[in-house]
Short mmCIF file of C-alpha atoms in Angstrom, two decimals:
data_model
loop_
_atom_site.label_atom_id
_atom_site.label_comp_id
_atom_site.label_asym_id
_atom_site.label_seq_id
_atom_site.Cartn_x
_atom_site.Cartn_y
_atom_site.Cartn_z
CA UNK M 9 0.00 0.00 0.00
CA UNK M 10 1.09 3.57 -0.93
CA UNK M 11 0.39 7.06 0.84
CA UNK M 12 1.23 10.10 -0.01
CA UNK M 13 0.94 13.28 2.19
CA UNK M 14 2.11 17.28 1.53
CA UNK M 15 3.40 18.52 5.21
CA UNK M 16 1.38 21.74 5.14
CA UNK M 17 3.87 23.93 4.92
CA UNK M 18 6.39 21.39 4.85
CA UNK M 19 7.79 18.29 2.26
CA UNK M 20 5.90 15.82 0.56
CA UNK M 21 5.76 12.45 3.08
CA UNK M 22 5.82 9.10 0.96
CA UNK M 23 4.89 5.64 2.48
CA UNK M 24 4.75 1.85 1.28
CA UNK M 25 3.65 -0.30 3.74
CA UNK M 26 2.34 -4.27 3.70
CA UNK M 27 -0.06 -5.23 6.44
CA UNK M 28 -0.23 -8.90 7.68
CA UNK M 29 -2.23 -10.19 11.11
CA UNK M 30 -3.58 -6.95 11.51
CA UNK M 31 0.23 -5.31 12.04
CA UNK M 32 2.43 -2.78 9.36
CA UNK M 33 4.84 -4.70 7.91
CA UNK M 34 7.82 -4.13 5.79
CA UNK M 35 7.48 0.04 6.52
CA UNK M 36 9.30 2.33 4.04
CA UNK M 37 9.24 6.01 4.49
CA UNK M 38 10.39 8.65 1.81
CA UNK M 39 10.60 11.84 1.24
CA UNK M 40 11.87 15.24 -0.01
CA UNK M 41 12.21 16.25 3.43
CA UNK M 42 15.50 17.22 5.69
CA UNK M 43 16.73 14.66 8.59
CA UNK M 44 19.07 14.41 10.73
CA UNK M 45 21.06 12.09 11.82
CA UNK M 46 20.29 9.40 8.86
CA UNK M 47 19.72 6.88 11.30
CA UNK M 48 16.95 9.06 12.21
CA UNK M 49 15.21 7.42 9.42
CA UNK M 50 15.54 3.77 10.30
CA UNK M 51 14.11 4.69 13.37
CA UNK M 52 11.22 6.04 11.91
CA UNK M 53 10.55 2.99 9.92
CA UNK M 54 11.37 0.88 12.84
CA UNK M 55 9.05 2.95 15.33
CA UNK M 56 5.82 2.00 12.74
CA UNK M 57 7.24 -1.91 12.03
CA UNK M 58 4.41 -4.14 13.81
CA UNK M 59 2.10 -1.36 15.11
CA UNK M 60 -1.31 -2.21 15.04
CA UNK M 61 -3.00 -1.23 11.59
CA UNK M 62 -6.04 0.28 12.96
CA UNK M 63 -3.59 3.09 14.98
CA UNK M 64 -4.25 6.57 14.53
CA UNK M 65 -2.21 9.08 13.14
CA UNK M 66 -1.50 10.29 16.74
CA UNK M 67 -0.44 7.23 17.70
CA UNK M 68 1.55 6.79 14.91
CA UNK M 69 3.49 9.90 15.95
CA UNK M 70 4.08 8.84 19.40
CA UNK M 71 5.50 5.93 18.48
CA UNK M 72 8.03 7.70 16.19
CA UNK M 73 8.72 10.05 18.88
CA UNK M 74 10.01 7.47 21.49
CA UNK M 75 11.76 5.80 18.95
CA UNK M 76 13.91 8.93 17.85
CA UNK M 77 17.66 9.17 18.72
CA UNK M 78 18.46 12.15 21.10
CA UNK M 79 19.13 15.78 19.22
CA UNK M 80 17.00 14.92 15.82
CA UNK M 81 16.17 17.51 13.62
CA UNK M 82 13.20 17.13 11.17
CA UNK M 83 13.01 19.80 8.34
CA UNK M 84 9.68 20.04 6.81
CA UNK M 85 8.68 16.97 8.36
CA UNK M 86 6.50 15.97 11.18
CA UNK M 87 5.99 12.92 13.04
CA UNK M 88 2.50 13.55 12.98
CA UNK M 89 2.90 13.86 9.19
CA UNK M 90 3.95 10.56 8.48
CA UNK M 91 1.37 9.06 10.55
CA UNK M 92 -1.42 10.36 8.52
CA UNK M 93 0.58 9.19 5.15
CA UNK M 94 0.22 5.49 6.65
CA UNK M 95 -3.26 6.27 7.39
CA UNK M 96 -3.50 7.37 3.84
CA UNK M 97 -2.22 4.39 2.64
CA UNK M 98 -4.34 2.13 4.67
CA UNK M 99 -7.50 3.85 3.53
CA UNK M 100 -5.97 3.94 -0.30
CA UNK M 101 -6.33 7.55 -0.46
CA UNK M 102 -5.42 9.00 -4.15
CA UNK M 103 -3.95 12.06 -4.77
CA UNK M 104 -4.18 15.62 -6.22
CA UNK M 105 -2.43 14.42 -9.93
CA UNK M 106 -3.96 11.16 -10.01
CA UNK M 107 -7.06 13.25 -11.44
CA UNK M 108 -7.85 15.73 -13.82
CA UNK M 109 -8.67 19.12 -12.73
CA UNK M 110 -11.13 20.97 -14.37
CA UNK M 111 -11.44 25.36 -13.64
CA UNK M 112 -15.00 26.68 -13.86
CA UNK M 113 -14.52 30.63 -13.95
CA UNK M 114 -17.71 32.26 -15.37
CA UNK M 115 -19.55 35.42 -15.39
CA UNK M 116 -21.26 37.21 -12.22
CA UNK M 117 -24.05 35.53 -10.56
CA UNK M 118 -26.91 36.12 -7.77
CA UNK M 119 -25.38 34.61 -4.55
CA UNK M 120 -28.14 32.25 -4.23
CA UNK M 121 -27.06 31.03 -7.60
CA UNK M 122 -23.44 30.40 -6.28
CA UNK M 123 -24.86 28.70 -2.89
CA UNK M 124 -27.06 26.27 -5.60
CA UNK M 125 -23.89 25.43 -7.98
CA UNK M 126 -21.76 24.49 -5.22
CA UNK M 127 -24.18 21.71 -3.92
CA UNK M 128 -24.66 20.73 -7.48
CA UNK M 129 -21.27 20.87 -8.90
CA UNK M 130 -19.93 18.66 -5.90
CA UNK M 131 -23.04 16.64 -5.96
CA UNK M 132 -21.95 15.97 -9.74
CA UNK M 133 -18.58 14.99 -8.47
CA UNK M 134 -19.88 12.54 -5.91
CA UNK M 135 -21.52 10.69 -8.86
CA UNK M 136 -19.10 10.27 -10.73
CA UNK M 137 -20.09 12.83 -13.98
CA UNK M 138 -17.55 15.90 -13.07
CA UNK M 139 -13.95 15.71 -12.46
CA UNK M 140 -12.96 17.09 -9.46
CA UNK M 141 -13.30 21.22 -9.93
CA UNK M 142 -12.06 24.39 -8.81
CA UNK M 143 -14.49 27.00 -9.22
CA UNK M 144 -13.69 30.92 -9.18
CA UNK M 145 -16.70 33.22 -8.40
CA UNK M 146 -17.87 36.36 -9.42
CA UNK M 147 -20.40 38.19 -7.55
CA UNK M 148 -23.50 40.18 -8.87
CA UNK M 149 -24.35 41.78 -5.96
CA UNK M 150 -23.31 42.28 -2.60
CA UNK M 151 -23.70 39.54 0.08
CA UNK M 152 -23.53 38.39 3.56
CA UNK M 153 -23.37 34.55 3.30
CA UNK M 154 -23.89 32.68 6.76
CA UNK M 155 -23.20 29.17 8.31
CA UNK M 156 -25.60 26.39 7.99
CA UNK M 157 -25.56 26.08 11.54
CA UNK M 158 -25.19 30.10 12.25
CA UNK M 159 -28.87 32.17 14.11
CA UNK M 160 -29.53 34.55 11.41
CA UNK M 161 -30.83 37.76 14.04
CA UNK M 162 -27.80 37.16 15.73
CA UNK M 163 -25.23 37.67 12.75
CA UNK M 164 -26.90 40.01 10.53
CA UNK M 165 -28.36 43.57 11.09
CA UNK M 166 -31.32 43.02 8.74
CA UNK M 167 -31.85 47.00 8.92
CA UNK M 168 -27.92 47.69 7.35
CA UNK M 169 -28.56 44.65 4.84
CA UNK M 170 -31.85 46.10 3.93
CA UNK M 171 -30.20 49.63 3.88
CA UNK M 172 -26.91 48.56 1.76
CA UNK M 173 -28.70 46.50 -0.76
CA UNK M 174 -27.20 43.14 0.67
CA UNK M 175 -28.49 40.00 0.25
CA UNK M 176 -28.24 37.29 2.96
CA UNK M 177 -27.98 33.84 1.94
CA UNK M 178 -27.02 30.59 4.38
CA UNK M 179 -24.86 28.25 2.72
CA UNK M 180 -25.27 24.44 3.00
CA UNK M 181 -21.69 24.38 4.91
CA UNK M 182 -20.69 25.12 8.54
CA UNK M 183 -18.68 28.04 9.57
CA UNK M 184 -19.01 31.82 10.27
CA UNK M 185 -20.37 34.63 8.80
CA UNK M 186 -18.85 36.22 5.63
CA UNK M 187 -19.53 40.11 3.96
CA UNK M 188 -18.68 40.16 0.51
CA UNK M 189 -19.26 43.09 -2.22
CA UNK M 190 -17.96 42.36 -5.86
CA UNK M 191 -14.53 43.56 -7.04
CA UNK M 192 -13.84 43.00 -3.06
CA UNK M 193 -13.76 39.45 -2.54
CA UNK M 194 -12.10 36.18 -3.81
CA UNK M 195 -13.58 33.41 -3.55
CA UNK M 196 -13.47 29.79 -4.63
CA UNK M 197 -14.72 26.29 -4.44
CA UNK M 198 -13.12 22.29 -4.52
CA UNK M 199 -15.22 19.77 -5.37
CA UNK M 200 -13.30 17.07 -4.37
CA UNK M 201 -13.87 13.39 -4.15
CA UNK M 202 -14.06 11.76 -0.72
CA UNK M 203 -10.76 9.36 -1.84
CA UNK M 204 -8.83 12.65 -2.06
CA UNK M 205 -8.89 13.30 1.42
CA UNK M 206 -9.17 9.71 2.90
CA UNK M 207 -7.33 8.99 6.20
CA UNK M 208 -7.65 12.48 6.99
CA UNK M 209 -9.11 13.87 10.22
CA UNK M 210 -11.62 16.83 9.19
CA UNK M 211 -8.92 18.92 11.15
CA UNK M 212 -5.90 17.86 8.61
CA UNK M 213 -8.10 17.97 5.53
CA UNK M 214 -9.11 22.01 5.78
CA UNK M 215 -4.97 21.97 5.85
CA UNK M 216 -4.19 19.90 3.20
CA UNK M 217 -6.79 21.44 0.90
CA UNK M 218 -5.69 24.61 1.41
CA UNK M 219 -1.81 24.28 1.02
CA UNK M 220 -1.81 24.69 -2.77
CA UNK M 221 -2.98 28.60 -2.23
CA UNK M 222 -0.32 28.87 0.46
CA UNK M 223 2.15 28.65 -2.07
CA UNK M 224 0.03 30.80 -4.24
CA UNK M 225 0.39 33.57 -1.77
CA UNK M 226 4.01 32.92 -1.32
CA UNK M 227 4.83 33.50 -4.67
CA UNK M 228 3.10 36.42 -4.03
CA UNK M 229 5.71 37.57 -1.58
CA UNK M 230 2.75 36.74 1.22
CA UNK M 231 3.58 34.50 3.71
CA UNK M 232 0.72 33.29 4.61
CA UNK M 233 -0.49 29.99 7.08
CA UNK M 234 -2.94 27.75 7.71
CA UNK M 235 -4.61 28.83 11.54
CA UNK M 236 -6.87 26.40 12.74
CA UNK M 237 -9.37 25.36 12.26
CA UNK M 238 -10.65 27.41 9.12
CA UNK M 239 -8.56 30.58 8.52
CA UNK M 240 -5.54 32.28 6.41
CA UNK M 241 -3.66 34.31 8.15
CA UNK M 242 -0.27 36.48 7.42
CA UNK M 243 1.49 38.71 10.15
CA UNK M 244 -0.55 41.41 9.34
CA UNK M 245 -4.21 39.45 9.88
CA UNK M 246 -6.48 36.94 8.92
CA UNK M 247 -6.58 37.03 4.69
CA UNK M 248 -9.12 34.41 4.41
CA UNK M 249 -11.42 31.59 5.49
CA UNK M 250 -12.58 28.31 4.60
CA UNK M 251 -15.56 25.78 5.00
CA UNK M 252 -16.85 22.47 4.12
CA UNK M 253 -19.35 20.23 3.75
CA UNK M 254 -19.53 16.28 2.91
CA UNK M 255 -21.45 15.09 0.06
CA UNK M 256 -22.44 11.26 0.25
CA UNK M 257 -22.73 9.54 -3.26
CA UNK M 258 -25.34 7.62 -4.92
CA UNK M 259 -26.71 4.88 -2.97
CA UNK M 260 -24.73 6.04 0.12
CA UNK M 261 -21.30 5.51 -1.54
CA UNK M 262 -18.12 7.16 -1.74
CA UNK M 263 -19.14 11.15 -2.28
CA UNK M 264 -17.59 14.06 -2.37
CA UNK M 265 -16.38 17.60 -0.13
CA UNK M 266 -16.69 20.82 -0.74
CA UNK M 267 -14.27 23.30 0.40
CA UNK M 268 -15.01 26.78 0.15
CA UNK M 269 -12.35 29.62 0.47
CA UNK M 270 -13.66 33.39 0.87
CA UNK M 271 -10.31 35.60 0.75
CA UNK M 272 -10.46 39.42 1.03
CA UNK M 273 -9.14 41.49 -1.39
CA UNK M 274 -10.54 44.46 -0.64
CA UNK M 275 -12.99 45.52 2.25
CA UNK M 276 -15.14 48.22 3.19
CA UNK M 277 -14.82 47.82 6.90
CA UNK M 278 -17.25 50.28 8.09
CA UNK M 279 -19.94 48.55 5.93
CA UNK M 280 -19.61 45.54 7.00
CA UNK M 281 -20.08 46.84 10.66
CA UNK M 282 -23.04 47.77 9.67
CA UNK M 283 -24.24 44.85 8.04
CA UNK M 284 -23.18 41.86 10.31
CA UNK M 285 -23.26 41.59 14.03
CA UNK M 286 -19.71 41.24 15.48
CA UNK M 287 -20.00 39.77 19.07
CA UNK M 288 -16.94 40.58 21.34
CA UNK M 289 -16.59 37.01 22.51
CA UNK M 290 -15.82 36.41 18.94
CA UNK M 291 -13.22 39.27 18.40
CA UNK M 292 -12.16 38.15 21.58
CA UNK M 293 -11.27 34.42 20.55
CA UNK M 294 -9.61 35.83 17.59
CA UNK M 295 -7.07 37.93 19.79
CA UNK M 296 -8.36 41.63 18.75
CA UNK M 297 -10.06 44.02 19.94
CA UNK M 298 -11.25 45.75 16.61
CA UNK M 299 -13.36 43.81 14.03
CA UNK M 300 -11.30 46.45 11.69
CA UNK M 301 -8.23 44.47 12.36
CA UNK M 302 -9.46 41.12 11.65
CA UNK M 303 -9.08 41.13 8.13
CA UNK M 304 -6.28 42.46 5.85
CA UNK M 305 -7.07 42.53 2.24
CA UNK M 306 -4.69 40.84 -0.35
CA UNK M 307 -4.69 43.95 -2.10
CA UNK M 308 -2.51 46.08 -0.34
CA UNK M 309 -0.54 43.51 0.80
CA UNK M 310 -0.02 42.99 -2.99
CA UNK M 311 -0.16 45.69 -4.81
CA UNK M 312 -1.87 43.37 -7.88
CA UNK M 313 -5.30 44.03 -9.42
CA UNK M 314 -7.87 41.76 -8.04
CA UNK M 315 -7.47 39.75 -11.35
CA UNK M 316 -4.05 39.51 -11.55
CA UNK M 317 -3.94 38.00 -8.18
CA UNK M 318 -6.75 35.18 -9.22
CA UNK M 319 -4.63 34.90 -12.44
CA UNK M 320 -1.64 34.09 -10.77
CA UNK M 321 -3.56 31.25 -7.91
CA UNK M 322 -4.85 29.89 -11.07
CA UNK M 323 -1.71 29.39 -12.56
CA UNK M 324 0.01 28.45 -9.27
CA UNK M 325 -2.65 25.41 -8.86
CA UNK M 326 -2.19 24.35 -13.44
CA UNK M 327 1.55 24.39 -12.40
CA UNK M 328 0.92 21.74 -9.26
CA UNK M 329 -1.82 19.19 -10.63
CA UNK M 330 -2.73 20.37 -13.96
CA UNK M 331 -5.77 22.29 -14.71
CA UNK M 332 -8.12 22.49 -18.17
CA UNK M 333 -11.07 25.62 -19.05
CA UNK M 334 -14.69 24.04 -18.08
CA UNK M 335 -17.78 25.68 -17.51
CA UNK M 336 -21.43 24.71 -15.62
CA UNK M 337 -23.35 22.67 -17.92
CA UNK M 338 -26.64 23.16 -19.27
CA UNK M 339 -28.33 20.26 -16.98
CA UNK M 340 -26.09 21.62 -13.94
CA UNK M 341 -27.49 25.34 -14.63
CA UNK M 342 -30.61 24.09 -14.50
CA UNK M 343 -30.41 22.31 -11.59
CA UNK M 344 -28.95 24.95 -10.17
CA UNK M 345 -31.57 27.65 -10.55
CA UNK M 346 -34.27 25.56 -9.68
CA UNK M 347 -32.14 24.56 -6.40
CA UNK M 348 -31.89 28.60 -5.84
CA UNK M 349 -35.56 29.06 -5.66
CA UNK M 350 -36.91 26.43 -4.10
CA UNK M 351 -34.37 26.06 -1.62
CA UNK M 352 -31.67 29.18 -1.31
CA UNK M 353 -34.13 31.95 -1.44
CA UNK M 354 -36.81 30.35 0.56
CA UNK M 355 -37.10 31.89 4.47
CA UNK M 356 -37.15 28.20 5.52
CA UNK M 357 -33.78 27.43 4.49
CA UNK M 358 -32.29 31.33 5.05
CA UNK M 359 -34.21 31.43 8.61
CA UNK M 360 -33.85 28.08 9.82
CA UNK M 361 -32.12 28.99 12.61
CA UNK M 362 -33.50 32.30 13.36
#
């Protein structure tokens, strides 16, 4: 068995493994990584010889960490790291290039529309009938887009929504609130299947899905991280955040995940003070004591047009797996706009949780 898994932030982690009576057998780690002393390495592979199969990444780890010598040094490596790639093996988890990537970047649409497409698009995936996808938006209007799980009183001021012109739409994933105005955000979609991120806790997945625009943003000049357990941050503040939601597949088989990213390019702070409700215990949780400060857009930390920086994530993600010009299908459209006003647009579903 073979697992493969990116050290967010880190080196690429590369395991073959044999299991027999229930135990790893015949354990071979690789890598691009840095590690020192070389006998570092044989303990490594010693630490996971005979361990039960069904241990968890965690345990994985401790058992490399006992095993250790005295005074190693891992660069771009992580005990914990090569647990999850022999989880990743054991679960025969597949990898970003072993599919082919398809971009969907069309024109502006109603943010109901966007909520409907992602549920189709990865629903699509799930069955089979879409490659996996990366989808860039492009807003019509202004938007505050809340958590499945989120009271909508208690996030939005539905006088300043009413007042600005924004719509408020709950998405079908969990996560907080999000104020978005077109020209101002950046925002984009994986539709992934479920083998992608197999052996994965949900914890390690928002990581691993989001590494690819982590070196997007480097090669930016940002330096950027992942900040559990949904958020991009740089030195100067939080740049972006992420959320996803499990699709199961036909007949309750393998599906699909979405993972959304909104990333702020541009903001008009005062607005969206306005429009959503920013509790203290949140701003509090997030180490600030101005909602101002919690986001820094991507453009002056750039200095690129809005399009040049989507240009460039584009190309940074081509570069990594490969990447071919799609679009929404007829059928999917369809779906889509049907799914937008029976179910996005409805107060049921956008007051569910009042």
């Amino acid at each position: 068995m073979h697992g493969e898994y990116k050290v967010p932030g880190g080196k690429l982690v590369v395991v073959d493994i044999d299991v027999e009576d229930g135990a790893l057998r015949h354990v071979r780690v690789a890598g691009d990584f840095f590690l020192e002393p070389d006998e570092a390495l044989d303990a490594v592979n010693g630490a996971l010889e005979g361990a039960p199969a069904d241990t968890d990444a965690a345990g994985l780890a401790a058992r490399i960490d006992a095993a250790l010598p005295q005074g190693t040094v891992m660069y771009g490596l992580t005990s914990e790291g090569v647990g999850v790639a022999v989880r990743r093996a054991l679960a025969h988890a597949t990898d970003w290039t072993d599919y082919d990537w398809q971009l969907v970047h069309e024109g502006p649409q109603p943010p109901a529309l966007h909520m409907a497409l992602d549920e189709v698009l990865t629903a699509e995936v799930a069955a089979g009938r879409r490659p996996p996808t990366l989808r860039v938006w492009e807003w019509a209007s202004p938007a505050v887009i809340i958590g499945s799980f989120q009271s909508l009183r208690n996030e939005v001021d539905a006088d300043g929504a009413r007042w600005h012109g924004v719509d408020v739409v709950r998405r079908i994933s969990g996560g907080g609130a999000m104020f978005v105005e077109p020209g101002n955000t950046i925002t984009y979609s994986l539709s992934v299947p479920e083998a992608l991120v197999q052996g994965l806790s949900f914890q390690d997945s928002y990581a691993y899905l989001d590494d690819w625009v982590l070196g997007a943003l480097g090669d930016m000049g940002i330096k950027a991280w992942y900040q559990p357990l949904n958020d991009i941050a740089t030195d100067h503040g939080k740049i972006a955040g992420a959320a996803q939601k499990r699709i199961v597949g036909p007949g309750g088989g393998p599906g699909a995940v979405l993972h959304h990213v909104t990333m702020s390019y541009d903001i008009d702070a005062d607005k969206m003070l306005e429009v959503l409700r920013i509790g203290k215990e949140k701003l509090s949780d997030k180490g600030t004591r101005s909602a101002k400060k919690r986001v820094d857009p991507l453009r002056r930390q750039t200095g690129l047009a809005r399009e040049a920086v989507i240009g460039r994530m584009v190309d940074s993600f081509r570069a990594r797996y490969g990447l071919t010009e799609g679009k929404v299908t007829d059928e999917e459209l369809s779906r889509a706009r049907e799914l937008a006003r029976t179910k996005f647009t409805a107060p049921e579903w956008v007051a569910r949780v009042p």
